[in-house]
mmCIF file of C-alpha atoms and ligand atoms in Angstrom:
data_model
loop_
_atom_site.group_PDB
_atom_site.id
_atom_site.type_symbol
_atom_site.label_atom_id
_atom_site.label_comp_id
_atom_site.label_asym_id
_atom_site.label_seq_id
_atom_site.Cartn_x
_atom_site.Cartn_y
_atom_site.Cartn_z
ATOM 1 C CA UNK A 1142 60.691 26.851 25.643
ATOM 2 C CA UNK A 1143 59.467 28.940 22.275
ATOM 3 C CA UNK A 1144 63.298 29.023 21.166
ATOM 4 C CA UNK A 1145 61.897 29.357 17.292
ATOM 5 C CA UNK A 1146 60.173 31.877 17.841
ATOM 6 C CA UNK A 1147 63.044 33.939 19.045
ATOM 7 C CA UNK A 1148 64.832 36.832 16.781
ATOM 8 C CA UNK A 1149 68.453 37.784 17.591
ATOM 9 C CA UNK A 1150 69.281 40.826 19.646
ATOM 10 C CA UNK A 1151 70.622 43.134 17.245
ATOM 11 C CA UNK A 1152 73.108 46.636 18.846
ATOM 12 C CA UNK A 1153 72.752 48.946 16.120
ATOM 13 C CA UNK A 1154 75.586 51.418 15.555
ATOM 14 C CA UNK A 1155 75.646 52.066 19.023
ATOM 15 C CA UNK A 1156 77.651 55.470 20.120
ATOM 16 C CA UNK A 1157 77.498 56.410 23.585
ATOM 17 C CA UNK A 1158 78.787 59.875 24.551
ATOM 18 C CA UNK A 1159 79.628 61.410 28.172
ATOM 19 C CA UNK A 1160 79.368 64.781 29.338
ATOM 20 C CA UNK A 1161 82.577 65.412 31.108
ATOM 21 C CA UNK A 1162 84.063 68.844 32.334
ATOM 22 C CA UNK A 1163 86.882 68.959 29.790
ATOM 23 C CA UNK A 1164 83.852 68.266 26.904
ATOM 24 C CA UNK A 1165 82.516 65.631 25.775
ATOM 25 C CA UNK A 1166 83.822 62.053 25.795
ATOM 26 C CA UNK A 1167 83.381 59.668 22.970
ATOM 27 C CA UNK A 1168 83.565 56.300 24.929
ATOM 28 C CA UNK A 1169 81.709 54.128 22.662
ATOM 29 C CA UNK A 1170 80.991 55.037 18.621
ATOM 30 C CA UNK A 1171 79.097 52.946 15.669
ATOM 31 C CA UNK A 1172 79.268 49.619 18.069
ATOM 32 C CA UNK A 1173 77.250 46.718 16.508
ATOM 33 C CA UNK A 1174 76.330 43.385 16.925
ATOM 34 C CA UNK A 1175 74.124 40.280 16.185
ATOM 35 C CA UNK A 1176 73.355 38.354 18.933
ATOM 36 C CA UNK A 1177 71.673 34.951 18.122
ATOM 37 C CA UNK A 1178 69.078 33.065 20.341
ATOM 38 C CA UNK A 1179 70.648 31.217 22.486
ATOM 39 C CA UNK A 1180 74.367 31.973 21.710
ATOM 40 C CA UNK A 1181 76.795 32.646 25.013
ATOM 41 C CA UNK A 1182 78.898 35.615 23.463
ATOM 42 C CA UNK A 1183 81.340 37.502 25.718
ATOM 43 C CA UNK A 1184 82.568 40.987 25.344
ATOM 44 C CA UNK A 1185 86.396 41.092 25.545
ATOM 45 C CA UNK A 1186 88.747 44.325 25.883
ATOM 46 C CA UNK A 1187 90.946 45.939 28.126
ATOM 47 C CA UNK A 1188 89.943 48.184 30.891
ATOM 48 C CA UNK A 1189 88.224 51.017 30.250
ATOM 49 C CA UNK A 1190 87.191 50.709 26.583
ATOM 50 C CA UNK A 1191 83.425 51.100 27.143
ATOM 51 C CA UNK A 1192 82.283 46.788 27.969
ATOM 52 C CA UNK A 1193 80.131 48.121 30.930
ATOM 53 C CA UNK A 1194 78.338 51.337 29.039
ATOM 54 C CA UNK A 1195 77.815 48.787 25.593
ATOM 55 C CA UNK A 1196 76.089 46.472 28.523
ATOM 56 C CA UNK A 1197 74.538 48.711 30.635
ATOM 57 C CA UNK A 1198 72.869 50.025 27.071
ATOM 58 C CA UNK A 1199 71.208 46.343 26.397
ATOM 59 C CA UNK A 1200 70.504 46.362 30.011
ATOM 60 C CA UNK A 1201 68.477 49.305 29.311
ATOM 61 C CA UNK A 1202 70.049 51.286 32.358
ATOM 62 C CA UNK A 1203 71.506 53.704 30.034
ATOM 63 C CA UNK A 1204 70.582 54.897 27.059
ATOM 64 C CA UNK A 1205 72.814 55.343 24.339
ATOM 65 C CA UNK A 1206 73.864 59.176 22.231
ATOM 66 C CA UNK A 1207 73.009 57.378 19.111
ATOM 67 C CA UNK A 1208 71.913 54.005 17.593
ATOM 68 C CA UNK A 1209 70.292 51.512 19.953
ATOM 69 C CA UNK A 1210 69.080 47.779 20.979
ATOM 70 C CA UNK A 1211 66.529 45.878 19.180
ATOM 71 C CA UNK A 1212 64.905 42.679 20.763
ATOM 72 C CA UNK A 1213 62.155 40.999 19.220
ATOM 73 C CA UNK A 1214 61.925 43.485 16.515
ATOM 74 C CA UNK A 1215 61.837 46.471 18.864
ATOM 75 C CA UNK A 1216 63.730 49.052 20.237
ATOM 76 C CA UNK A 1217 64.345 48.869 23.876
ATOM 77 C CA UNK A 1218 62.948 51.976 26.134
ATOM 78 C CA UNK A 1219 64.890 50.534 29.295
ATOM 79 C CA UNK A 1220 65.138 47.830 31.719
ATOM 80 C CA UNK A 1221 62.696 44.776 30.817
ATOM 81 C CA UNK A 1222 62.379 41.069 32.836
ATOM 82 C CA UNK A 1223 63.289 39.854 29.930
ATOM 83 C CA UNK A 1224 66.924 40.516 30.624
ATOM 84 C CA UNK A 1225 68.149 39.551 33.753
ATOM 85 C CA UNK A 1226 71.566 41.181 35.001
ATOM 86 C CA UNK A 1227 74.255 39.878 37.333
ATOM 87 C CA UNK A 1228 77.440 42.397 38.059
ATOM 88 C CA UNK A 1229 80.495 41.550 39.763
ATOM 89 C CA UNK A 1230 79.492 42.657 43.181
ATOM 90 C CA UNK A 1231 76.016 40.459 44.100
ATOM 91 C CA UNK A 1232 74.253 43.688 45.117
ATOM 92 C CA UNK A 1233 71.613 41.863 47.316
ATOM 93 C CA UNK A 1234 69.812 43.467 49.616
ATOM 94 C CA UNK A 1235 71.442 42.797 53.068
ATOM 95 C CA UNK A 1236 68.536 42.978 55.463
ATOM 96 C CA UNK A 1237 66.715 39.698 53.594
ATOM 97 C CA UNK A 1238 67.808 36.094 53.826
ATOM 98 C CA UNK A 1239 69.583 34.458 50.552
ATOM 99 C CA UNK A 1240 65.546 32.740 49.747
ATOM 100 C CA UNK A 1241 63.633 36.530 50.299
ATOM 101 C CA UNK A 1242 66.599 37.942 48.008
ATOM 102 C CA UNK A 1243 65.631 35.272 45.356
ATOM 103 C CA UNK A 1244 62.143 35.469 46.300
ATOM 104 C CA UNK A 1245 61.895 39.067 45.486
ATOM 105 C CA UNK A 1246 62.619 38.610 42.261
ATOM 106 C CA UNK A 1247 60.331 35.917 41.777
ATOM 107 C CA UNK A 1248 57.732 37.890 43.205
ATOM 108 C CA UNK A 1249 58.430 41.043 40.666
ATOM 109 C CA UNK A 1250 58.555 38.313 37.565
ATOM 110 C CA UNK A 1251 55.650 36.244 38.296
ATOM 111 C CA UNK A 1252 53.202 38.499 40.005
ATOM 112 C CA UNK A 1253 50.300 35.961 39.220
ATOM 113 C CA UNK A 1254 51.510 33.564 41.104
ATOM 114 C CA UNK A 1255 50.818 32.680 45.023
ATOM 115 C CA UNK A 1256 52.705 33.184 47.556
ATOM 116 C CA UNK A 1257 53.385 29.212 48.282
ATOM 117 C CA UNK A 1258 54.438 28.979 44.319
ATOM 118 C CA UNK A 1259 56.586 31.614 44.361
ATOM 119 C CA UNK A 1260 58.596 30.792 47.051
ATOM 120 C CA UNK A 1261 58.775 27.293 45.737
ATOM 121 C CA UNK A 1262 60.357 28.789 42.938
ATOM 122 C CA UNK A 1263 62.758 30.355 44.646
ATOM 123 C CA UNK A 1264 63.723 27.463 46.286
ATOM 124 C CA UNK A 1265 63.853 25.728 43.325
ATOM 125 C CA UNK A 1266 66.225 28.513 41.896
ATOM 126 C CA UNK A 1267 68.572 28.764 45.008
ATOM 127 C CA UNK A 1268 68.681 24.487 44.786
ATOM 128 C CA UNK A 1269 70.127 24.786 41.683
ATOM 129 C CA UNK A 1270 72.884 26.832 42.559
ATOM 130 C CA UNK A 1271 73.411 24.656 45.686
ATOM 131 C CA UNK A 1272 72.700 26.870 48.167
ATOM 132 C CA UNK A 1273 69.475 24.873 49.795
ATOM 133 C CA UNK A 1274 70.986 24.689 52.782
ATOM 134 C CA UNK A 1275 72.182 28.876 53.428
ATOM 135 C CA UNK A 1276 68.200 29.687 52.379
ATOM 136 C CA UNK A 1277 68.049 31.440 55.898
ATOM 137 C CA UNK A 1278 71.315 33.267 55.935
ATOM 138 C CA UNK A 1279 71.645 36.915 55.229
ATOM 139 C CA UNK A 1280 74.123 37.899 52.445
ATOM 140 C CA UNK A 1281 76.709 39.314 55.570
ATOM 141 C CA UNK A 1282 76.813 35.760 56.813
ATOM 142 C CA UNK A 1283 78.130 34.625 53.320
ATOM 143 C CA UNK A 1284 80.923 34.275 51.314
ATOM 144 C CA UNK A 1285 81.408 36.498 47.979
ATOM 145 C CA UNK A 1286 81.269 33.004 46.052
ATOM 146 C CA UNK A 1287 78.489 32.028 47.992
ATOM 147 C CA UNK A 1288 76.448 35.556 47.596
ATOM 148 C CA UNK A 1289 77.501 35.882 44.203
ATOM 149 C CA UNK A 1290 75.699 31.952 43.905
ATOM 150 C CA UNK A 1291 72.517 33.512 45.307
ATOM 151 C CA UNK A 1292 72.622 36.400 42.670
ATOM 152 C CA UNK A 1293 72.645 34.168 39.457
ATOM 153 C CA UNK A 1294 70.013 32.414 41.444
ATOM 154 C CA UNK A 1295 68.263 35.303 41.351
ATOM 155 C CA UNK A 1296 69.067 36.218 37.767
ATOM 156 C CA UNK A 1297 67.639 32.478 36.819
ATOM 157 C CA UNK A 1298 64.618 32.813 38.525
ATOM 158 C CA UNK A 1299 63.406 35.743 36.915
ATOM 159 C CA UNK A 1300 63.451 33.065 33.760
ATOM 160 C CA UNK A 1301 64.671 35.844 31.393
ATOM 161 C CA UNK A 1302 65.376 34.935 28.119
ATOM 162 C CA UNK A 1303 68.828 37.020 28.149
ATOM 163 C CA UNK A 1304 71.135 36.875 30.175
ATOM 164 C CA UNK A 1305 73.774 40.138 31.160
ATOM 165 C CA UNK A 1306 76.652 39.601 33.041
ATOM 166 C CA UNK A 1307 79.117 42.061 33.781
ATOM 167 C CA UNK A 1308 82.080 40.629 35.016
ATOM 168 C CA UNK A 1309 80.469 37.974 37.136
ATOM 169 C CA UNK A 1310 83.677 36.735 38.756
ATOM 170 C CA UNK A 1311 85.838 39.121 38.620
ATOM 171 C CA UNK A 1312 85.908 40.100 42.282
ATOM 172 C CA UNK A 1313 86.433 35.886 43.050
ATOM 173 C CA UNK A 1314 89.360 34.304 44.135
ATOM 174 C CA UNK A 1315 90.526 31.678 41.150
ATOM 175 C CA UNK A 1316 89.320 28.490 42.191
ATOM 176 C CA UNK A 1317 85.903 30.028 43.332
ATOM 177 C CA UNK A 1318 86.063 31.667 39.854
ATOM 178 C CA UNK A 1319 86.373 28.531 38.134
ATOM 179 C CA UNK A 1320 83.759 27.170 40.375
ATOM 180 C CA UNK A 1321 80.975 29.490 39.076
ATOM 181 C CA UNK A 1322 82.010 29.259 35.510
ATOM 182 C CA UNK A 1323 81.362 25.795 35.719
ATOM 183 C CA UNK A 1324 78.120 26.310 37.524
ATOM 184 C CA UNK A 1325 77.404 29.351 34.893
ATOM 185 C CA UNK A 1326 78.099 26.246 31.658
ATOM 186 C CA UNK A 1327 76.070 24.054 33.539
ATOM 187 C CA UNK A 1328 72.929 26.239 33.889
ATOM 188 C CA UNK A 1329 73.424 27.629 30.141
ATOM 189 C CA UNK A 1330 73.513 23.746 28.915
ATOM 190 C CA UNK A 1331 70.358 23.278 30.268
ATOM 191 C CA UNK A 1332 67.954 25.782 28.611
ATOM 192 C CA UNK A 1333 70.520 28.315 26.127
ATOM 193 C CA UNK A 1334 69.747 31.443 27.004
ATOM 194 C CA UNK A 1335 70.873 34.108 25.075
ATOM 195 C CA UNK A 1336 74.372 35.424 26.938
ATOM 196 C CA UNK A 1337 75.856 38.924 26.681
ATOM 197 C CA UNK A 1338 79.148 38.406 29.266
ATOM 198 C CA UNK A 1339 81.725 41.484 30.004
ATOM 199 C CA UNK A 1340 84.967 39.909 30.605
ATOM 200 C CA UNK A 1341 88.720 41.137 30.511
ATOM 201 C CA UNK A 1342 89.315 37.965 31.261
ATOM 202 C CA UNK A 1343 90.499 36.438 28.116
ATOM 203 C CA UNK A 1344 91.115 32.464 29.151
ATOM 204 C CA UNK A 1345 87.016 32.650 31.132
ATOM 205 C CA UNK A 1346 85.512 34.072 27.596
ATOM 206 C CA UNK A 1347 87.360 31.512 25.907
ATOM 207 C CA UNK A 1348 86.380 28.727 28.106
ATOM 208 C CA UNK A 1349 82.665 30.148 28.056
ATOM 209 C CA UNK A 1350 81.339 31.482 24.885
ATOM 210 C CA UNK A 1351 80.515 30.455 21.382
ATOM 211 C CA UNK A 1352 81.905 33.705 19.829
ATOM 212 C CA UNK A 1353 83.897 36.716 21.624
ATOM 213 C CA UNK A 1354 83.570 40.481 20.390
ATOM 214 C CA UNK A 1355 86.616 41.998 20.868
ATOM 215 C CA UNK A 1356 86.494 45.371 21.549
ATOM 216 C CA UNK A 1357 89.113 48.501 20.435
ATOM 217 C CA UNK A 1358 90.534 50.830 23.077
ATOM 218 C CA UNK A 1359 88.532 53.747 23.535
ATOM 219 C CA UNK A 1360 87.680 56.689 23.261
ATOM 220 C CA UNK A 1361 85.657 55.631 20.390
ATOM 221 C CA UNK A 1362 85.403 52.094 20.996
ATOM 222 C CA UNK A 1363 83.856 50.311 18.587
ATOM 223 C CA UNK A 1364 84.508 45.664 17.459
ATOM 224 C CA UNK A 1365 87.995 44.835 16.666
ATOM 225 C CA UNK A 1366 87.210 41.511 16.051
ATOM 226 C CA UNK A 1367 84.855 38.672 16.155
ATOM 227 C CA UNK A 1368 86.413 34.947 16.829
ATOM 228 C CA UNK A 1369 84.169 32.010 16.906
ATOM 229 C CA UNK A 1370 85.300 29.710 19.371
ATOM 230 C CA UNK A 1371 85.144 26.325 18.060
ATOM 231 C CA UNK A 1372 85.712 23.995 21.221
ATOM 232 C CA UNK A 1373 83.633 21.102 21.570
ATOM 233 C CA UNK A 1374 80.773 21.523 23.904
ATOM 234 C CA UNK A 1375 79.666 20.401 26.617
ATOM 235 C CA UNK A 1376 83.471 21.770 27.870
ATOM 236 C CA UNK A 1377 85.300 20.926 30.916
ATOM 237 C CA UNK A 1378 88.542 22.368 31.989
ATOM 238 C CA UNK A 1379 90.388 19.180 31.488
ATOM 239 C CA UNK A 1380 89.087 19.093 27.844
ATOM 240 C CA UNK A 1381 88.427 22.314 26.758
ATOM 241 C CA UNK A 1382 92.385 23.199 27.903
ATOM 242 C CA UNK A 1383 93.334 20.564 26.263
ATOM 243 C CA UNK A 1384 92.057 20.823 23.115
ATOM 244 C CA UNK A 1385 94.571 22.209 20.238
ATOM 245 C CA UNK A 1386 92.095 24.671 18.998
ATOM 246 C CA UNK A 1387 92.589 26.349 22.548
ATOM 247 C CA UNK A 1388 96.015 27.934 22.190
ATOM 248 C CA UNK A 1389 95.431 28.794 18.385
ATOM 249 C CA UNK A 1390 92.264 30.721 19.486
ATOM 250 C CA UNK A 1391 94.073 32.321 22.941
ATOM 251 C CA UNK A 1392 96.694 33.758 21.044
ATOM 252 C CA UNK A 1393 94.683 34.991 18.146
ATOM 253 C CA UNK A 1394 92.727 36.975 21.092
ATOM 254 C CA UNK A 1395 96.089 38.291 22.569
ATOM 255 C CA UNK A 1396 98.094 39.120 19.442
ATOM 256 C CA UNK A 1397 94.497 41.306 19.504
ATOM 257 C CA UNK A 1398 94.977 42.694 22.777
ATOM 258 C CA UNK A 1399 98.476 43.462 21.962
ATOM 259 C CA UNK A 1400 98.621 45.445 18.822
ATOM 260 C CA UNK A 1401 95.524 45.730 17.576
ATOM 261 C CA UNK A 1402 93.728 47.548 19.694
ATOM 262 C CA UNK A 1403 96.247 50.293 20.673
ATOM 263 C CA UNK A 1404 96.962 50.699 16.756
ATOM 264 C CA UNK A 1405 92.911 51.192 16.279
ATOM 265 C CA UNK A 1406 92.748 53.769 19.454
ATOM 266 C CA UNK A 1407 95.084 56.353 18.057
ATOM 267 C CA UNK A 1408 94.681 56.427 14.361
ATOM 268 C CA UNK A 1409 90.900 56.345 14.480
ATOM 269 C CA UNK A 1410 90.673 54.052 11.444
ATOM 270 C CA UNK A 1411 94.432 52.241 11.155
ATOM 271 C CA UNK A 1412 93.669 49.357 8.626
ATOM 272 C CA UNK A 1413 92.461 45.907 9.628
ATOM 273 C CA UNK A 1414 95.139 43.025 8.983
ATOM 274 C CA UNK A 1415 93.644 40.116 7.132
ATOM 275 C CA UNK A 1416 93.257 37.321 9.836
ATOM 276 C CA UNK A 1417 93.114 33.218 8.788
ATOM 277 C CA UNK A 1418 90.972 30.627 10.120
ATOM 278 C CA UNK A 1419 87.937 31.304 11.939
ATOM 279 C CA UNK A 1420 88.458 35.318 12.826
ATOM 280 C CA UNK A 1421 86.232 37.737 11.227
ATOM 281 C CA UNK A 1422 87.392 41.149 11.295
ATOM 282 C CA UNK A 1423 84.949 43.405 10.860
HETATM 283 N N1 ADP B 2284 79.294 58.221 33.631
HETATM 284 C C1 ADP B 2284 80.418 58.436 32.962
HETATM 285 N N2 ADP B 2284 80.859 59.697 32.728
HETATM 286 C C2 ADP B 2284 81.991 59.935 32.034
HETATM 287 N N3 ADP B 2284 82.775 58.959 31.519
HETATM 288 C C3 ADP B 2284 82.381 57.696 31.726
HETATM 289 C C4 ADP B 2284 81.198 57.355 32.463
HETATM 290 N N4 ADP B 2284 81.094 55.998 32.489
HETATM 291 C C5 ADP B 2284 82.144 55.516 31.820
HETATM 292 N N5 ADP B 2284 82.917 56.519 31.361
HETATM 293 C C6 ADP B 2284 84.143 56.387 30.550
HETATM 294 O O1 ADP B 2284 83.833 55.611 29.410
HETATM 295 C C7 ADP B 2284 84.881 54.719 29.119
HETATM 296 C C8 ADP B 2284 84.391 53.287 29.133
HETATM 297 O O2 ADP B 2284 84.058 52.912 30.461
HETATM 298 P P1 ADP B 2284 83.501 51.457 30.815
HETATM 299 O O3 ADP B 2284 82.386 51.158 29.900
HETATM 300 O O4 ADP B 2284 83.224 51.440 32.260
HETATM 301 O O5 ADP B 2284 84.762 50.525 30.466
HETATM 302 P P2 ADP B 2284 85.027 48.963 30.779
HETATM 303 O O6 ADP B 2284 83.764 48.393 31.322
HETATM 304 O O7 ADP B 2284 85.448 48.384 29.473
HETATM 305 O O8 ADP B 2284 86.137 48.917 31.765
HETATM 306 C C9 ADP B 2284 85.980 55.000 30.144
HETATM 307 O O9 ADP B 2284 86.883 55.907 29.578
HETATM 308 C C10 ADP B 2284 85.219 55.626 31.279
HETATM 309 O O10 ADP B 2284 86.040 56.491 32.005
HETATM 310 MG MG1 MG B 2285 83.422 47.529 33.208
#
């Protein structure tokens, strides 16, 4: 891995307009961010304030009214295999076995190599998320944990260098949710990609990320606030709930969610309060 060689992924006063009946809809406006190599940053804000479109913009699935996304230097045009995606519902393609789903994209990433290679890859990628032994099972026969397994499986094995997720667990029960964010840590530890995670979650983006962008309430959505989240890695849920930086940085995010955002959505620009410690308001 080339990490040095890596520049940030930069959002650049990123405004995303909709045409709706009743005119048009401001959802998104002057949005921007610094994304470092290999930094796991989440996106935090209620429902509805514009996480998906500021995503599906670096995913390169939509393009934005104004401003845009830079990686390595250059604006994006649209979806690259550099960025892999995983949403909350797997979205794998029901006729092919968990290893063909996998295989696919393994096939699309790494066109040069055989047939034999690639499929060892795929195995390899499916291994990792434990699944050796449901290879042959169709996504049907499988549980959402299970198929939502195979789809970061799939994400992996593309070997992108950045990862999307758009709520990734959000359609999980709890335990299996804590389950893949453990499996999630566990496959970031080992090579850092760059992460760009939706989440409304607030205690998974604490648990998760180096830094979370919070977001404002739309229409015109733009960052609240920025909060670096300190807890010692590599983090458990013992440790990392334990740890008195936890509840300092939790209610720093929901004294956000609370006031802050409501007071941004209807006066446009209400002034920023002056926050301590390690949040940047910005
Ligand atoms: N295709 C669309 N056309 C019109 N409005 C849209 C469209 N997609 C999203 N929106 C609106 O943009 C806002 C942000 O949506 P979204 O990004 O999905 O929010 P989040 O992911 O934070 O829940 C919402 O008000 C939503 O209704
Ligand atoms: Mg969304």
């Amino acid at each position: 891995m080339t990490m040095t060689t890596q520049r940030p992924l930069e959002i650049t006063s990123l405004t995303k307009v909709f045409p709706t009946p009743s005119g048009p809809h401001v959802a998104v406006k002057d949005f921007r961010a610094l994304i470092q190599p290999g930094e796991f940053v989440s996106l935090l804000g209620h429902s509805g304030c514009g996480k998906s479109t500021v995503l599906a913009i670096v995913a390169g699935l939509s393009s934005a009214s104004e401003g845009g996304v830079i990686v390595d230097g250059k604006e994006i045009e649209g979806p690259g295999l550099e960025r892999a995606l995983v949403f909350q519902t797997p979205s794998l393609l029901p006729w092919m076995t968990a290893l063909d789903n996998v295989l696919l994209a393994v096939s699309q990433a790494h066109p040069a190599l055989g047939h034999r290679e690639q499929k060892a890859m795929a195995s390899k990628y499916l291994d990792m998320v434990g699944l050796t032994e449901y290879a042959n099972q169709r996504p049907t026969e499988l549980s959402q944990g299970t198929q939502q397994r195979v789809a970061i499986a799939r994400a992996f094995s593309l070997e992108p260098r950045f990862l999307l997720l758009d709520e990734p667990f959000g359609a999980l029960d709890s335990i299996t949710r804590r389950e893949l964010q453990d499996l999630l840590l566990d496959l970031w530890e080992q090579d850092r990609k760059t992460v760009l995670m939706v989440t409304h979650d607030v205690d998974e983006a604490l648990y998760l990320s180096d830094r979370i962008i919070l977001m404002t309430d739309g229409p015109e959505s733009r960052v609240g606030l920025e909060l670096e989240i300190t807890l010692p890695r590599p983090r458990s849920a013992e440790g990392s709930l334990d740890h008195p930086d936890y509840f300092r940085l939790r209610r720093e995010v929901l004294q956000f969610l609370e006031h802050h955002s409501k007071q941004f959505s209807s006066g446009g620009h209400a002034g920023h309060s002056n926050k301590k410690s390690s949040a940047v308001v910005v």
